[in-house]
Short mmCIF file of C-alpha atoms and ligand atoms in Angstrom, two decimals:
data_model
loop_
_atom_site.label_atom_id
_atom_site.label_comp_id
_atom_site.label_asym_id
_atom_site.label_seq_id
_atom_site.Cartn_x
_atom_site.Cartn_y
_atom_site.Cartn_z
CA MET A 1 19.16 -55.68 -38.85
CA LYS A 2 17.94 -59.17 -37.95
CA LYS A 3 14.94 -59.18 -35.58
CA TYR A 4 15.29 -61.36 -32.50
CA ALA A 5 12.46 -62.58 -30.27
CA GLN A 6 14.48 -61.79 -27.16
CA ILE A 7 17.93 -60.58 -26.12
CA PHE A 8 19.58 -61.28 -22.74
CA GLN A 9 22.64 -59.49 -21.39
CA GLY A 10 24.76 -60.89 -18.60
CA THR A 11 27.56 -63.19 -17.48
CA ALA A 12 27.13 -66.89 -18.20
CA PHE A 13 28.91 -70.14 -17.43
CA THR A 14 28.83 -73.01 -19.93
CA SER A 15 30.95 -76.11 -20.53
CA LYS A 16 33.72 -75.77 -23.10
CA SER A 17 34.79 -79.41 -22.63
CA PRO A 18 34.14 -82.06 -19.97
CA LYS A 19 36.84 -80.48 -17.78
CA GLU A 20 36.68 -76.78 -18.69
CA VAL A 21 34.04 -74.15 -18.00
CA GLU A 22 33.82 -71.16 -20.31
CA ILE A 23 33.05 -67.78 -18.73
CA LEU A 24 31.10 -65.44 -21.00
CA ASN A 25 31.54 -62.11 -19.22
CA ASN A 26 28.71 -59.68 -19.96
CA TYR A 27 27.73 -61.25 -23.28
CA LEU A 28 24.55 -60.83 -25.33
CA PHE A 29 22.43 -63.88 -26.12
CA CYS A 30 20.13 -63.37 -29.11
CA ILE A 31 17.15 -65.74 -29.19
CA ASN A 32 15.01 -66.45 -32.26
CA ASP A 33 11.28 -67.28 -32.54
CA ASN A 34 11.97 -71.00 -32.11
CA GLY A 35 13.68 -70.39 -28.78
CA MET A 36 17.14 -71.16 -30.16
CA ILE A 37 20.27 -69.16 -29.39
CA GLU A 38 20.94 -67.67 -32.80
CA LYS A 39 23.84 -65.43 -31.87
CA VAL A 40 26.20 -65.06 -28.92
CA VAL A 41 27.90 -61.66 -28.95
CA ALA A 42 31.02 -60.68 -26.95
CA PRO A 43 31.44 -57.11 -25.62
CA ASP A 44 34.31 -56.43 -28.03
CA ASP A 45 32.26 -57.64 -31.02
CA ALA A 46 31.35 -54.96 -33.61
CA ASP A 47 27.62 -55.83 -33.33
CA TYR A 48 27.49 -55.48 -29.55
CA GLN A 49 26.83 -51.73 -29.30
CA VAL A 50 24.51 -51.76 -32.30
CA LEU A 51 22.37 -54.47 -30.70
CA LEU A 52 22.34 -52.64 -27.38
CA ASP A 53 21.29 -49.37 -29.06
CA THR A 54 18.48 -51.18 -30.88
CA TYR A 55 17.09 -53.38 -28.09
CA GLN A 56 17.88 -51.66 -24.77
CA GLY A 57 14.68 -50.45 -23.10
CA GLU A 58 12.49 -52.72 -25.23
CA LYS A 59 10.18 -55.31 -23.63
CA ASN A 60 12.17 -58.17 -25.13
CA PHE A 61 15.52 -57.02 -23.69
CA GLN A 62 16.60 -58.37 -20.28
CA ARG A 63 19.80 -57.38 -18.49
CA LEU A 64 20.89 -59.29 -15.40
CA VAL A 65 21.39 -57.15 -12.31
CA GLU A 66 24.61 -57.14 -10.29
CA GLY A 67 25.20 -60.52 -8.64
CA GLN A 68 23.06 -62.50 -11.11
CA TYR A 69 24.42 -65.11 -13.53
CA PHE A 70 23.19 -67.43 -16.28
CA LEU A 71 23.69 -71.18 -16.15
CA PRO A 72 22.38 -73.64 -18.74
CA GLY A 73 19.25 -75.48 -17.62
CA PHE A 74 20.03 -78.89 -16.16
CA VAL A 75 19.33 -82.20 -17.90
CA ASP A 76 18.19 -84.89 -15.44
CA LEU A 77 18.84 -88.22 -17.14
CA HIS A 78 16.97 -90.40 -14.67
CA VAL A 79 13.80 -89.58 -12.75
CA HIS A 80 11.04 -91.91 -11.56
CA ALA A 81 8.19 -89.38 -11.54
CA PRO A 82 5.78 -91.54 -9.46
CA GLN A 83 8.43 -92.11 -6.80
CA TRP A 84 8.33 -88.39 -5.94
CA ALA A 85 5.45 -89.47 -3.66
CA GLN A 86 7.92 -91.41 -1.45
CA ALA A 87 11.08 -89.29 -1.86
CA GLY A 88 13.19 -89.19 1.29
CA THR A 89 11.71 -92.33 2.79
CA ALA A 90 12.52 -96.02 2.78
CA LEU A 91 16.21 -95.70 2.05
CA ASP A 92 17.28 -98.27 4.64
CA ILE A 93 16.92 -101.58 2.79
CA PRO A 94 18.56 -103.18 -0.27
CA LEU A 95 17.31 -102.61 -3.83
CA TYR A 96 15.32 -105.84 -4.24
CA ASP A 97 13.46 -105.35 -0.94
CA TRP A 98 13.00 -101.63 -1.54
CA LEU A 99 11.34 -102.30 -4.90
CA ASN A 100 8.98 -104.94 -3.51
CA THR A 101 8.18 -103.38 -0.14
CA TYR A 102 7.84 -99.71 -1.03
CA THR A 103 8.20 -98.90 -4.68
CA PHE A 104 5.94 -101.31 -6.55
CA PRO A 105 3.04 -100.60 -4.14
CA ILE A 106 3.35 -96.83 -4.60
CA GLU A 107 3.72 -97.09 -8.38
CA SER A 108 0.64 -99.34 -8.58
CA LYS A 109 -1.46 -96.42 -7.28
CA PHE A 110 -0.92 -94.54 -10.55
CA SER A 111 -3.82 -96.42 -12.09
CA ASP A 112 -5.74 -93.61 -10.33
CA LEU A 113 -5.46 -90.60 -12.65
CA ASP A 114 -6.37 -88.07 -9.94
CA PHE A 115 -3.55 -89.27 -7.74
CA ALA A 116 -1.22 -89.33 -10.75
CA LYS A 117 -2.15 -85.76 -11.65
CA ASN A 118 -1.39 -84.50 -8.14
CA VAL A 119 2.04 -86.10 -7.98
CA TYR A 120 3.04 -85.43 -11.58
CA GLU A 121 2.07 -81.74 -11.52
CA ASP A 122 4.14 -81.34 -8.40
CA VAL A 123 7.23 -83.21 -9.54
CA VAL A 124 7.43 -81.32 -12.85
CA SER A 125 7.06 -77.94 -11.08
CA THR A 126 9.60 -78.94 -8.44
CA LEU A 127 12.19 -80.01 -10.99
CA LEU A 128 11.71 -76.77 -12.94
CA ALA A 129 12.15 -74.77 -9.72
CA ASN A 130 15.42 -76.64 -9.18
CA GLY A 131 16.71 -75.64 -12.61
CA THR A 132 15.95 -78.89 -14.47
CA THR A 133 14.75 -77.91 -17.93
CA THR A 134 14.89 -81.39 -19.50
CA ALA A 135 14.04 -84.63 -17.73
CA LEU A 136 14.16 -88.26 -18.82
CA TYR A 137 11.28 -89.84 -16.91
CA PHE A 138 10.16 -93.33 -16.00
CA ALA A 139 6.40 -93.18 -15.40
CA THR A 140 4.60 -96.45 -14.46
CA VAL A 141 3.15 -99.44 -16.35
CA HIS A 142 -0.11 -97.50 -16.86
CA LYS A 143 -0.33 -96.02 -20.34
CA GLU A 144 -2.98 -93.38 -19.50
CA ALA A 145 -1.08 -92.02 -16.49
CA SER A 146 2.18 -92.11 -18.44
CA PHE A 147 0.58 -90.03 -21.17
CA LEU A 148 -0.71 -87.63 -18.51
CA LEU A 149 2.89 -87.05 -17.38
CA ALA A 150 3.90 -86.21 -20.95
CA LYS A 151 0.94 -83.83 -21.19
CA ILE A 152 1.88 -82.10 -17.92
CA CYS A 153 5.47 -81.59 -19.14
CA SER A 154 4.09 -80.20 -22.38
CA ASN A 155 1.77 -77.78 -20.50
CA LYS A 156 4.33 -76.62 -17.95
CA GLY A 157 7.00 -76.02 -20.59
CA GLN A 158 9.48 -78.66 -19.49
CA ARG A 159 11.18 -80.79 -22.13
CA GLY A 160 10.02 -84.22 -21.01
CA LEU A 161 11.18 -87.56 -22.36
CA VAL A 162 8.71 -90.03 -20.93
CA GLY A 163 8.51 -93.81 -20.79
CA LYS A 164 5.61 -96.10 -20.05
CA VAL A 165 7.42 -98.70 -17.96
CA VAL A 166 7.36 -102.30 -19.15
CA MET A 167 7.41 -105.08 -16.53
CA ASP A 168 5.78 -108.23 -17.89
CA ASN A 169 7.78 -110.96 -16.15
CA PRO A 170 5.44 -112.83 -13.75
CA ASP A 171 8.44 -114.34 -11.90
CA GLN A 172 9.84 -110.98 -10.84
CA ASN A 173 6.84 -108.66 -10.53
CA PRO A 174 3.91 -108.84 -8.11
CA ASP A 175 0.41 -109.64 -9.39
CA PHE A 176 -0.83 -106.20 -8.35
CA TYR A 177 1.78 -104.36 -10.42
CA ARG A 178 2.78 -105.62 -13.84
CA ASP A 179 1.69 -105.62 -17.47
CA ALA A 180 -1.18 -108.04 -18.13
CA ASP A 181 1.03 -110.02 -20.55
CA THR A 182 3.79 -109.49 -23.09
CA GLN A 183 1.46 -108.71 -25.99
CA THR A 184 -0.39 -106.08 -23.97
CA ALA A 185 2.88 -104.52 -22.78
CA LEU A 186 4.09 -104.11 -26.37
CA ALA A 187 0.73 -102.92 -27.72
CA ASP A 188 0.41 -100.35 -24.90
CA THR A 189 3.95 -99.14 -25.56
CA GLU A 190 3.24 -98.67 -29.26
CA GLU A 191 0.00 -96.80 -28.53
CA PHE A 192 1.87 -94.62 -26.04
CA ILE A 193 4.63 -93.82 -28.56
CA LEU A 194 2.08 -92.74 -31.17
CA ALA A 195 0.14 -90.58 -28.69
CA VAL A 196 3.26 -88.76 -27.48
CA LYS A 197 4.47 -88.21 -31.03
CA GLU A 198 1.11 -86.57 -31.74
CA LEU A 199 1.41 -84.39 -28.62
CA ALA A 200 4.90 -83.34 -29.73
CA LYS A 201 3.42 -81.62 -32.79
CA SER A 202 1.96 -78.90 -30.55
CA THR A 203 4.78 -78.73 -27.96
CA LYS A 204 7.36 -75.99 -28.60
CA GLN A 205 10.08 -77.40 -26.34
CA GLY A 206 9.52 -80.98 -27.48
CA VAL A 207 8.15 -84.03 -25.73
CA TYR A 208 9.45 -87.50 -26.56
CA PRO A 209 8.28 -91.09 -26.05
CA VAL A 210 10.89 -93.41 -24.56
CA VAL A 211 10.98 -97.19 -24.83
CA THR A 212 11.37 -98.28 -21.19
CA PRO A 213 12.03 -101.85 -20.09
CA ARG A 214 12.31 -101.26 -16.32
CA PHE A 215 15.39 -103.51 -16.12
CA ILE A 216 16.22 -106.97 -17.33
CA PRO A 217 14.75 -108.82 -14.31
CA SER A 218 11.34 -107.15 -14.89
CA CYS A 219 11.03 -108.28 -18.50
CA THR A 220 10.65 -111.50 -20.47
CA ASP A 221 12.93 -112.13 -23.43
CA ASP A 222 9.99 -111.59 -25.80
CA ALA A 223 9.25 -108.19 -24.29
CA LEU A 224 12.90 -107.08 -24.49
CA LYS A 225 13.05 -108.19 -28.13
CA GLY A 226 9.75 -106.49 -28.98
CA LEU A 227 10.84 -103.25 -27.32
CA GLY A 228 14.10 -103.21 -29.28
CA GLU A 229 12.03 -103.54 -32.46
CA LEU A 230 9.64 -100.75 -31.46
CA ALA A 231 12.55 -98.40 -30.70
CA THR A 232 13.98 -99.07 -34.17
CA LYS A 233 10.60 -98.76 -35.90
CA TYR A 234 9.84 -95.37 -34.34
CA ASP A 235 13.44 -94.19 -33.81
CA THR A 236 12.81 -93.46 -30.12
CA HIS A 237 15.03 -92.99 -27.12
CA ILE A 238 15.49 -96.04 -24.88
CA GLN A 239 16.08 -96.12 -21.13
CA SER A 240 16.58 -98.81 -18.54
CA HIS A 241 18.64 -99.69 -15.47
CA CYS A 242 21.93 -101.46 -16.14
CA SER A 243 24.42 -103.29 -13.89
CA GLU A 244 23.24 -101.34 -10.86
CA SER A 245 23.86 -103.51 -7.78
CA ASP A 246 25.45 -106.80 -6.75
CA TRP A 247 22.05 -108.51 -6.78
CA GLU A 248 20.86 -107.12 -10.14
CA HIS A 249 24.20 -107.61 -11.92
CA GLY A 250 24.33 -111.18 -10.57
CA TYR A 251 20.75 -111.92 -11.65
CA VAL A 252 21.56 -111.03 -15.28
CA GLN A 253 24.76 -113.09 -15.26
CA ASP A 254 22.76 -116.09 -13.98
CA ARG A 255 20.04 -115.66 -16.62
CA PHE A 256 22.21 -114.85 -19.66
CA GLN A 257 25.80 -115.75 -18.67
CA LYS A 258 26.81 -112.22 -19.67
CA ASN A 259 26.68 -108.69 -18.33
CA ASP A 260 23.67 -106.41 -18.75
CA ALA A 261 25.34 -104.41 -21.53
CA PHE A 262 25.74 -107.37 -23.89
CA ALA A 263 22.34 -108.81 -22.96
CA LEU A 264 20.64 -105.47 -23.71
CA HIS A 265 22.60 -105.20 -26.95
CA ASP A 266 21.39 -108.65 -28.06
CA PHE A 267 17.82 -107.32 -27.83
CA GLY A 268 18.60 -104.20 -29.90
CA LEU A 269 18.39 -101.92 -26.87
CA LEU A 270 21.78 -100.16 -27.10
CA ARG A 271 21.68 -97.37 -29.65
CA GLU A 272 22.72 -93.75 -30.04
CA LYS A 273 19.62 -92.58 -28.17
CA SER A 274 19.90 -95.12 -25.30
CA VAL A 275 20.51 -93.96 -21.74
CA MET A 276 21.24 -96.54 -19.06
CA ALA A 277 20.96 -95.66 -15.39
CA HIS A 278 23.67 -96.48 -12.84
CA CYS A 279 26.02 -98.86 -14.76
CA ASN A 280 28.24 -99.20 -11.69
CA PHE A 281 29.42 -102.69 -12.63
CA LEU A 282 30.38 -102.02 -16.28
CA ASP A 283 33.68 -103.69 -17.17
CA ASP A 284 35.94 -102.39 -19.95
CA ASN A 285 34.27 -104.58 -22.61
CA ASP A 286 30.87 -103.21 -21.59
CA ALA A 287 32.27 -99.66 -21.67
CA HIS A 288 33.66 -100.25 -25.15
CA LEU A 289 30.24 -101.49 -26.31
CA PHE A 290 28.60 -98.38 -24.84
CA ALA A 291 31.07 -96.10 -26.64
CA GLU A 292 30.66 -97.99 -29.92
CA THR A 293 26.85 -97.89 -29.85
CA GLY A 294 26.60 -94.32 -28.51
CA THR A 295 24.81 -95.55 -25.38
CA ALA A 296 25.07 -93.12 -22.48
CA VAL A 297 25.43 -93.66 -18.76
CA SER A 298 23.15 -91.79 -16.37
CA HIS A 299 25.24 -91.33 -13.24
CA CYS A 300 23.03 -91.23 -10.14
CA PRO A 301 25.46 -90.52 -7.31
CA ILE A 302 23.02 -90.03 -4.42
CA SER A 303 20.99 -93.12 -5.26
CA ASN A 304 24.18 -95.15 -5.74
CA ALA A 305 25.20 -94.44 -2.16
CA TYR A 306 22.09 -96.33 -1.02
CA PHE A 307 21.57 -99.07 -3.58
CA ALA A 308 24.59 -99.64 -5.82
CA ASN A 309 26.97 -101.25 -3.30
CA SER A 310 29.81 -99.30 -4.95
CA VAL A 311 31.05 -96.02 -6.44
CA ILE A 312 31.02 -95.90 -10.25
CA PRO A 313 34.41 -95.00 -11.80
CA ILE A 314 33.19 -91.99 -13.81
CA ALA A 315 36.69 -90.66 -14.61
CA HIS A 316 37.71 -94.06 -15.98
CA LEU A 317 34.55 -94.36 -18.12
CA HIS A 318 35.22 -90.90 -19.57
CA THR A 319 38.69 -92.06 -20.68
CA LYS A 320 36.93 -94.94 -22.50
CA GLY A 321 34.84 -92.46 -24.52
CA VAL A 322 31.49 -93.25 -22.87
CA GLU A 323 28.88 -90.47 -22.92
CA ILE A 324 27.78 -89.63 -19.38
CA GLY A 325 25.15 -87.38 -17.81
CA LEU A 326 23.70 -86.93 -14.35
CA GLY A 327 20.49 -88.35 -12.85
CA SER A 328 18.63 -87.69 -9.60
CA ASP A 329 17.01 -91.15 -9.68
CA ILE A 330 14.15 -89.86 -7.57
CA SER A 331 13.43 -91.62 -5.23
CA GLY A 332 16.41 -93.96 -4.99
CA GLY A 333 18.05 -90.54 -4.70
CA PHE A 334 16.11 -88.30 -2.33
CA SER A 335 16.92 -84.95 -3.92
CA PRO A 336 15.17 -83.31 -6.89
CA SER A 337 18.21 -81.04 -7.35
CA LEU A 338 21.01 -81.68 -9.81
CA PHE A 339 23.09 -79.19 -7.80
CA ASP A 340 22.90 -81.71 -4.93
CA ASN A 341 23.73 -84.56 -7.27
CA ALA A 342 26.69 -82.71 -8.82
CA ARG A 343 28.07 -82.15 -5.31
CA GLN A 344 27.62 -85.84 -4.43
CA ALA A 345 29.28 -86.88 -7.73
CA VAL A 346 32.42 -84.99 -6.70
CA ILE A 347 32.35 -86.26 -3.11
CA SER A 348 31.81 -89.91 -4.11
CA SER A 349 34.65 -89.73 -6.66
CA ARG A 350 37.02 -88.39 -4.00
CA MET A 351 36.09 -91.23 -1.64
CA LEU A 352 36.68 -93.74 -4.44
CA GLU A 353 40.11 -92.24 -5.13
CA ASP A 354 41.25 -92.12 -1.50
CA GLY A 355 39.38 -95.22 -0.30
CA VAL A 356 37.51 -95.41 2.97
CA ASN A 357 38.87 -98.28 5.07
CA THR A 358 41.63 -96.98 7.35
CA ALA A 359 42.57 -100.54 8.28
CA LEU A 360 44.27 -100.65 4.87
CA PRO A 361 47.56 -98.86 4.12
CA THR A 362 47.11 -95.53 2.29
CA GLU A 363 48.40 -96.82 -1.04
CA GLU A 364 46.02 -99.80 -1.09
CA ARG A 365 42.97 -97.95 0.10
CA GLY A 366 41.56 -96.32 -3.02
CA VAL A 367 41.43 -96.35 -6.82
CA PRO A 368 43.95 -93.86 -8.28
CA ASN A 369 42.81 -91.17 -10.74
CA SER A 370 39.13 -91.49 -9.86
CA ARG A 371 38.38 -87.94 -8.77
CA ILE A 372 36.24 -85.61 -10.81
CA THR A 373 36.07 -81.84 -10.30
CA ILE A 374 32.99 -79.68 -9.84
CA ASN A 375 33.58 -78.47 -13.44
CA GLU A 376 33.20 -82.06 -14.63
CA ALA A 377 30.11 -82.58 -12.51
CA PHE A 378 28.64 -79.41 -14.07
CA TYR A 379 29.40 -80.85 -17.51
CA LEU A 380 27.51 -84.04 -16.57
CA ALA A 381 24.47 -82.01 -15.46
CA THR A 382 24.41 -79.91 -18.65
CA ALA A 383 26.32 -80.59 -21.88
CA GLY A 384 26.93 -84.27 -21.05
CA GLY A 385 23.20 -84.79 -20.57
CA GLY A 386 22.44 -83.03 -23.86
CA LYS A 387 24.95 -85.15 -25.75
CA SER A 388 23.58 -88.31 -24.13
CA LEU A 389 20.10 -87.48 -25.46
CA SER A 390 21.41 -86.35 -28.89
CA LEU A 391 19.61 -83.01 -28.46
CA PRO A 392 20.99 -79.45 -28.90
CA ILE A 393 20.65 -78.66 -25.19
CA GLY A 394 22.88 -78.09 -22.16
CA ARG A 395 25.14 -75.33 -23.51
CA LEU A 396 24.73 -71.56 -23.81
CA GLU A 397 26.07 -71.59 -27.32
CA GLU A 398 24.84 -70.75 -30.83
CA ASN A 399 22.40 -73.32 -32.27
CA TYR A 400 21.51 -74.61 -28.81
CA THR A 401 18.13 -74.03 -27.15
CA TRP A 402 17.68 -71.12 -24.77
CA ASP A 403 17.27 -73.33 -21.69
CA ALA A 404 18.67 -71.27 -18.86
CA GLN A 405 18.62 -70.60 -15.12
CA ILE A 406 19.11 -67.13 -13.68
CA ILE A 407 21.01 -67.44 -10.40
CA ASP A 408 20.92 -64.61 -7.86
CA THR A 409 23.88 -64.72 -5.47
CA THR A 410 22.76 -61.74 -3.36
CA LEU A 411 19.65 -62.99 -1.50
CA THR A 412 19.85 -62.30 2.21
CA THR A 413 18.06 -65.59 2.97
CA ALA A 414 20.35 -67.70 0.76
CA LYS A 415 23.52 -65.73 0.39
CA ILE A 416 26.40 -66.97 -1.70
CA PRO A 417 29.53 -65.68 0.12
CA ILE A 418 30.91 -63.22 -2.41
CA PHE A 419 32.44 -60.24 -0.59
CA ASN A 420 34.65 -58.82 -3.28
CA ALA A 421 33.07 -57.02 -6.25
CA ASN A 422 35.99 -58.16 -8.40
CA GLU A 423 35.96 -61.78 -7.27
CA ASP A 424 37.47 -64.16 -9.78
CA LEU A 425 34.57 -65.47 -11.90
CA GLY A 426 35.91 -69.02 -11.74
CA ASP A 427 35.52 -68.84 -7.97
CA VAL A 428 32.03 -67.36 -8.31
CA PHE A 429 31.14 -70.34 -10.49
CA GLN A 430 32.39 -72.84 -7.90
CA LYS A 431 30.54 -71.08 -5.09
CA ILE A 432 27.34 -71.22 -7.15
CA MET A 433 27.76 -74.93 -7.83
CA TYR A 434 28.39 -75.79 -4.18
CA LEU A 435 26.07 -73.35 -2.39
CA VAL A 436 23.02 -72.60 -4.52
CA ARG A 437 19.63 -73.43 -3.02
CA PRO A 438 16.31 -73.33 -4.87
CA GLU A 439 15.72 -69.73 -3.63
CA ASN A 440 18.73 -68.56 -5.61
CA ILE A 441 17.18 -69.81 -8.86
CA ARG A 442 15.13 -66.73 -9.77
CA GLU A 443 14.01 -67.62 -13.30
CA VAL A 444 14.05 -70.71 -15.46
CA TRP A 445 13.66 -70.60 -19.26
CA VAL A 446 13.02 -73.45 -21.68
CA GLN A 447 13.20 -73.03 -25.46
CA GLY A 448 12.92 -69.24 -25.11
CA GLU A 449 9.89 -69.34 -22.75
CA LYS A 450 9.92 -68.37 -19.07
CA VAL A 451 8.62 -71.44 -17.21
CA HIS A 452 9.45 -70.57 -13.60
CA GLU A 453 9.84 -67.34 -11.66
CA ARG A 454 10.40 -66.71 -7.96
CA LYS A 455 8.85 -63.36 -7.10
N1 GUN B 1 15.91 -101.03 -10.73
C1 GUN B 1 14.68 -101.32 -11.17
N2 GUN B 1 13.79 -100.39 -10.80
C2 GUN B 1 14.47 -99.49 -10.12
C3 GUN B 1 14.11 -98.26 -9.49
O1 GUN B 1 12.95 -97.84 -9.47
N3 GUN B 1 15.11 -97.57 -8.88
C4 GUN B 1 16.39 -98.01 -8.87
N4 GUN B 1 17.33 -97.28 -8.27
N5 GUN B 1 16.76 -99.15 -9.45
C5 GUN B 1 15.80 -99.87 -10.07
FE1 FE B 2 16.08 -95.71 -11.20
#
């Protein structure tokens, strides 16, 4: 019989499609040495009893206890790691002012590697404790501190995709916080890509360099062009902010007489491995371009409530074939939890559908067919994120990584209200999605390794 590194037994929830959740009741998950799910075995499968007889009682066999469930690890498609230092503050002013008054000053402090280490160690541990097993990070303009973030992800066992941020435009960035010039920005980015690729060789769960123009206003045309070329040369992921707010969307139309999507595409920045944050103001032509190029949207519902002047029509974008995942956007979004963001994604979509201004008649108040369900929000936080990054993550399925959260619904301090031993498992799933707190997340695994445990 095939030898597995580890076998888990228990009930799991995983996305079958963007709208449907599959319930795997008391299944076995057989993990190989590379941390991949090699086999998923149902209780009525011929192998099931044989595997149990062979592995039960062994050190590498783990059965969930009553009231515990597996979820896939979450994929956070948009985190500003340095902004963890100001999370929860400064959410009372518009984007442009917020960047200049609060955010650029705090990010400029990451030239200090001791400060960077403190914040980065903490944000990676916090995200893991919240069930986030993969994160797509913006660091800062500083290449050393950005590399330190990649190293911390590598050490702590999180799958980190990390970008050294490029902001070389002297018209839009303060003197105290920007790349020295375009040439330096591109040279530092290339050096950073090579260093992270080297680090990846010794990182089981993977660590990836990401080409990261902060957003169009931050960058000169030459930098945007050079970054597109670097992404092609090294086949990297790309991330930026796209059509986020009235001001930002308007700035790009003034500068290029087109929307962000087409401007980014002109610079070679929309590709299969591109992920664009926010995208609230995409029109149908932009959406078509995203679908055609394989560019994904990172939906950041909490942040959008503060800075995006709008609710993004996620349901509509899904009908256009756009790949979509979920982002916390720390610290535009205050919460490090994708549970919180999944909840907000549902709530925002319901407010978009119904509308909010009671001075208008019911039928004119909202945008029909805009709602998404908690199942769809779960898809965004898991399988949708995996697809957006073109990685085999976000599903508890064969040939995917064993990136998992073990949820305990029975804690007295954070009880999930399940009073019937035979409660419908679909209802259990919904209660988990709406009510879980970090205490309920007992263990987190990435690529077959335990990376977080709450004793
Ligand atoms: N646009 C450019 N930079 C940022 C940022 O840090 N956060 C958000 N929400 N939008 C941005
Ligand atoms: Fe952001």
